[in-house]
XYZ file of C-alpha atoms in Angstrom:
300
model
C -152.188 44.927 50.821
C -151.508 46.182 53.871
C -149.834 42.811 54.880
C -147.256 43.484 52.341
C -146.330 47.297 52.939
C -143.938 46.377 54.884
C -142.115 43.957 53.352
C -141.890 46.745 49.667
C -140.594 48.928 52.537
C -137.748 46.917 53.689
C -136.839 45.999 50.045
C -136.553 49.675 49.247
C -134.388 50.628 52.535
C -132.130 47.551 51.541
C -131.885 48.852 47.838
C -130.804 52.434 49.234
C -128.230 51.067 51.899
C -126.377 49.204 49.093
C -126.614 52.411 46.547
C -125.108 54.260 49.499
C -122.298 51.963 50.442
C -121.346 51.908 46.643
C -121.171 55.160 46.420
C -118.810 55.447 49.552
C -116.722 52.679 47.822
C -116.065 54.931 44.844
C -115.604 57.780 46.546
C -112.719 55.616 48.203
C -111.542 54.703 45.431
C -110.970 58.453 43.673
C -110.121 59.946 46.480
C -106.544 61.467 47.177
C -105.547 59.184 50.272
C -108.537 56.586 49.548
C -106.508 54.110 48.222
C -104.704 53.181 51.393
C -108.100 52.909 53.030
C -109.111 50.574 50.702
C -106.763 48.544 50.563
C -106.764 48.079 54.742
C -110.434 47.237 53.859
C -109.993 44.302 51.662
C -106.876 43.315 54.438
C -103.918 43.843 51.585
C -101.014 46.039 52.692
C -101.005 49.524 51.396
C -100.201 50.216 48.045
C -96.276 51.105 47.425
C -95.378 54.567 46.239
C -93.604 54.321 42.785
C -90.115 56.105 42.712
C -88.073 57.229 39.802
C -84.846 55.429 39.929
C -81.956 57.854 40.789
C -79.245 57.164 37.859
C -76.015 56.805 39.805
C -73.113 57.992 38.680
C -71.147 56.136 36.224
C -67.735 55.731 37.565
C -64.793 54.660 35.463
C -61.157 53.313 37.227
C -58.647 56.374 36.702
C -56.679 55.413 33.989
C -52.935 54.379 34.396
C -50.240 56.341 33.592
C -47.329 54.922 32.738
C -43.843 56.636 34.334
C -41.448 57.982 32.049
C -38.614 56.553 30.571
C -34.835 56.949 32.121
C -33.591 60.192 31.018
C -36.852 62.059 30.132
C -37.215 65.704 30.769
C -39.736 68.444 29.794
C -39.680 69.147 25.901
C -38.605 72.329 24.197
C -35.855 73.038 27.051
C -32.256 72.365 26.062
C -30.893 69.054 27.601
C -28.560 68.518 30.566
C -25.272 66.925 30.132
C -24.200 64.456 32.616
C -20.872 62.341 32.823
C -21.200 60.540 36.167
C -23.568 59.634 38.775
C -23.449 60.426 42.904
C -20.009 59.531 44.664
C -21.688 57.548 47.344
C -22.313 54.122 47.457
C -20.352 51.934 44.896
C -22.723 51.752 41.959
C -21.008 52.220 37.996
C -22.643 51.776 34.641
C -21.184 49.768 32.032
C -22.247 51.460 28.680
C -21.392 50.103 25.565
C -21.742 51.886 22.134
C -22.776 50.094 19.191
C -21.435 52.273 16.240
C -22.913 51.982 12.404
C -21.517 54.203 9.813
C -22.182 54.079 6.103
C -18.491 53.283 5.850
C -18.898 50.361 7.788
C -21.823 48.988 6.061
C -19.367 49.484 3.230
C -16.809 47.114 4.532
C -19.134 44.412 5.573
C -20.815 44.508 2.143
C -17.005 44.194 0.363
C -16.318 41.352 3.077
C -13.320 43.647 4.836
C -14.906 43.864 7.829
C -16.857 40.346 9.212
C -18.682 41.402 12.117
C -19.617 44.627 14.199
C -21.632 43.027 16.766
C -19.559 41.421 19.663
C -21.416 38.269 21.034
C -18.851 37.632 23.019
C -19.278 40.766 25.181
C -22.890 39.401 25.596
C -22.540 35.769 26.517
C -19.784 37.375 29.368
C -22.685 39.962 30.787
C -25.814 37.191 30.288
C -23.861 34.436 31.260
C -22.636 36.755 34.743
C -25.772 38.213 35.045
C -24.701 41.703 34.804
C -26.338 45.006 34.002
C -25.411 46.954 30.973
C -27.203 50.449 28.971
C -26.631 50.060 25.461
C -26.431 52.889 23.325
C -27.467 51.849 19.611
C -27.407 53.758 16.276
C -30.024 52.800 14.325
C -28.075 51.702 11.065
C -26.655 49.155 13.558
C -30.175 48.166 15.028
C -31.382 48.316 11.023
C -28.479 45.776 10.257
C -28.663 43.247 13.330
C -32.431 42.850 13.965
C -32.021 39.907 15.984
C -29.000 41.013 18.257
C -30.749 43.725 18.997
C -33.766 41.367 20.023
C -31.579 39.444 22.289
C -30.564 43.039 24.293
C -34.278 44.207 24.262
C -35.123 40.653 25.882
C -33.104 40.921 28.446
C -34.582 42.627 31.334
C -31.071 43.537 32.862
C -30.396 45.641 29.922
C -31.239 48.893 28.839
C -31.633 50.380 24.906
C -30.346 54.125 24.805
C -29.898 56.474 21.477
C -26.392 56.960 19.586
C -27.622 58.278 16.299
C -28.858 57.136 13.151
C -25.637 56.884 11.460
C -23.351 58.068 13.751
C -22.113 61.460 11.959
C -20.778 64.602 13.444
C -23.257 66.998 15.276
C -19.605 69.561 15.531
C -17.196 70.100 13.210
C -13.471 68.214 13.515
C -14.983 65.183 15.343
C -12.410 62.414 14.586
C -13.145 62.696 11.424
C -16.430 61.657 11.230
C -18.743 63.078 8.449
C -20.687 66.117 9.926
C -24.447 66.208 9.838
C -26.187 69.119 8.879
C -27.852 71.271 11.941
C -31.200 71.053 9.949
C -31.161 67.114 10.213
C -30.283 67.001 14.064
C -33.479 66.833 15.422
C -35.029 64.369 12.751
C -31.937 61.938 13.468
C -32.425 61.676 16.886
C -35.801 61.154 16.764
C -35.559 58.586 14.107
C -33.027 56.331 16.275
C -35.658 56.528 18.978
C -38.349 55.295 16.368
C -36.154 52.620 15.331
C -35.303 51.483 18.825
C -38.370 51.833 20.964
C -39.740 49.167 18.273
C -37.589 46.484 20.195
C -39.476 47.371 23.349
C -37.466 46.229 26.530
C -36.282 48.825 28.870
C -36.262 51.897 27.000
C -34.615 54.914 28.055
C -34.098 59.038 26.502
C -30.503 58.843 27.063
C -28.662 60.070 24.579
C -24.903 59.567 23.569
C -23.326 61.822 20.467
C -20.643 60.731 18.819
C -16.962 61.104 19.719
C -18.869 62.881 22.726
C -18.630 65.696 20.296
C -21.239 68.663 20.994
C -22.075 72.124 21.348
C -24.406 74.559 22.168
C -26.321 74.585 18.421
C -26.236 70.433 18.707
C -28.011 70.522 22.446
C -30.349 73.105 21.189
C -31.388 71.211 17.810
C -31.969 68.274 20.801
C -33.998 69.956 22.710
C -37.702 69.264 21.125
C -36.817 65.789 22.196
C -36.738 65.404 26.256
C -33.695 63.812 26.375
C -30.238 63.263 28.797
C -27.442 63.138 27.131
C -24.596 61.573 28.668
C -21.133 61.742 27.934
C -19.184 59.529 30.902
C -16.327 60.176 32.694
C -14.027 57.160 32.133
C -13.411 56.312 28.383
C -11.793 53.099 28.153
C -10.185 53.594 24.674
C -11.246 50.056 23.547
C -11.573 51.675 19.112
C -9.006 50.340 17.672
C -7.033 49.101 20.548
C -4.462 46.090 19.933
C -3.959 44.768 22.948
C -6.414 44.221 25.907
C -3.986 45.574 28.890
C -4.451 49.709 28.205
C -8.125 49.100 28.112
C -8.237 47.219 31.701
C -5.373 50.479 32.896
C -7.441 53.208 31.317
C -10.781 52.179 33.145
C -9.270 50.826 36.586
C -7.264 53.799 36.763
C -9.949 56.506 37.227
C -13.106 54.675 37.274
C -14.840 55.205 41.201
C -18.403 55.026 42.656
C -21.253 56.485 40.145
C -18.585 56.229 37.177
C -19.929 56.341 33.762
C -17.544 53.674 32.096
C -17.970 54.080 27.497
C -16.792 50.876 26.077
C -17.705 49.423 22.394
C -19.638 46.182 21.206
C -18.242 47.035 17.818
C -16.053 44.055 17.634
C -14.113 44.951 14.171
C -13.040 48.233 15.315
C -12.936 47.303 19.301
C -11.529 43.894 18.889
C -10.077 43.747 22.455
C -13.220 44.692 24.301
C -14.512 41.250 24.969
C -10.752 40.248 26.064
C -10.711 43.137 28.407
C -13.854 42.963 29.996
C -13.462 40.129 32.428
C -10.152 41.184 33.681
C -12.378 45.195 34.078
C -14.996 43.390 36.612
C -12.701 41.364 38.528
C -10.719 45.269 39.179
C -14.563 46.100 39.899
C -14.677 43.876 42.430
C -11.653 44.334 43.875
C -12.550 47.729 44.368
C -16.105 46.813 45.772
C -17.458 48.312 42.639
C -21.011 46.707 41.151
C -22.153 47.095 37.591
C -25.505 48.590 37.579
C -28.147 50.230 35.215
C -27.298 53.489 34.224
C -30.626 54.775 35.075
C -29.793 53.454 38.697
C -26.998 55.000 38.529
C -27.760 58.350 37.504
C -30.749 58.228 39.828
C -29.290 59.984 42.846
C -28.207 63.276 40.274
């Protein structure tokens, strides 16, 4: 008995050092800062401290905003006038009108008028690779579709407004019916409806007929944020029989930033595509270039 006393004795110290070291070990483990400890204990690397991700913010690319057209301005204020461009340099705008009236779409129904679309006057300007503005009622756009394709496709061209029918916006206009002041607005904005459908290089220049306005006509315009432009040499090609006074009437006063009106009308401006090349060689001559009108107009 007493042999073994001391060998109970050392079992029951051993029993009590391991309850004691277990204990430590869970104290380590619910302890605020144990868990580092025990983890350098079994030799792992401490324990990494979760973190909310931070949501960055979500960033979009700024949108792109297209620049206006040629010949915008602000809406709601009546619209300048403008007949020319600066007198420096030696830049002029060919403009050509393209004139629909319900009279004409009369004739070419009957058969007493054939055509009033003037290839011609565009194989001369694609052909020379020359700039033109184009101002386009939109009967005439409503009646040749595809001509109109062939001036919206071509990048050196531009598409401008001339009415929808071309009527009156005064009274004694060349005869030309008058339209009504309450239709003015709707008109305009129609052609541009009609047009801007072609795409190409759209402008808000406007042209009225027979140049023909007034103070009520700009005002009905003014919702629109247009130009209009009149021009300041009018070659007289309507109606002209012979292709010499058209040549004269635009070589005579035609200079740098001129505004030069001409028609691609062909039944009633017959002599326009005769005129035309002998007009650019006197362009030439005078060290005049054809150019956009919006590149003309740009230094106003």
């Amino acid at each position: 008995m007493l042999k073994s006393l001391p060998t109970r004795l050392l079992t029951v110290v051993a029993v009590l050092a391991t309850l004691a070291g277990t204990t430590a070990l869970v104290v380590g483990l619910v302890g605020g800062t144990g868990g580092t400890d025990v983890d350098a204990r079994f030799g792992g690397a401490p324990a990494p401290t979760a973190t909310a991700p931070v949501p960055s913010a979500a960033t979009s690319p700024s949108p792109t905003v297209a620049p206006p057209p040629p010949g915008a301005t602000r809406p709601g204020t009546r619209p300048p006038v403008v007949n020319h461009g600066a007198r420096t340099g030696n830049l002029v705008a060919l403009t050509f009108d393209a004139d629909m009236t319900d009279g004409m779409l009369h004739s070419l129904r009957t058969g007493q008028a054939k055509s009033y679309a003037n290839l011609k006057i565009l194989d001369l300007l694609e052909r020379e690779e020359l700039p033109a503005t184009f101002f386009l009622t939109g009967k005439w756009v409503e009646r040749y579709p595809e001509v109109t394709r062939r001036i919206a496709g071509n990048d050196r061209f531009e598409l401008a407004n001339h009415t929808y029918g071309h009527e009156a916006f005064t009274g004694d206009c060349y005869g030309l019916p008058r339209l009504p002041v309450s239709r003015m607005t709707a008109d305009v904005a129609k052609t541009f409806e009609v047009v801007e459908a072609y795409g190409g290089r759209q402008t808000r220049y406007f042209r009225f007929p027979g140049l023909c306005h007034d103070g009520t006509a700009l005002s009905a315009l003014a919702p629109l944020g247009l130009t209009v432009v009149d021009g300041d040499v009018v070659s007289g090609d309507p109606f002209a029989t012979a292709w010499r006074p058209i040549v004269t009437a635009v070589l005579s006063k035609v200079q740098a930033g001129s505004v030069i009106i001409m028609h691609v009308t062909e039944e009633n401006a017959a002599m326009t595509d005769e005129a035309l090349p002998h007009i650019l060689a006197g362009l030439r001559e005078r060290g005049l270039q054809p150019a956009l009108l919006s590149e003309v107009l740009a230094a106003t």
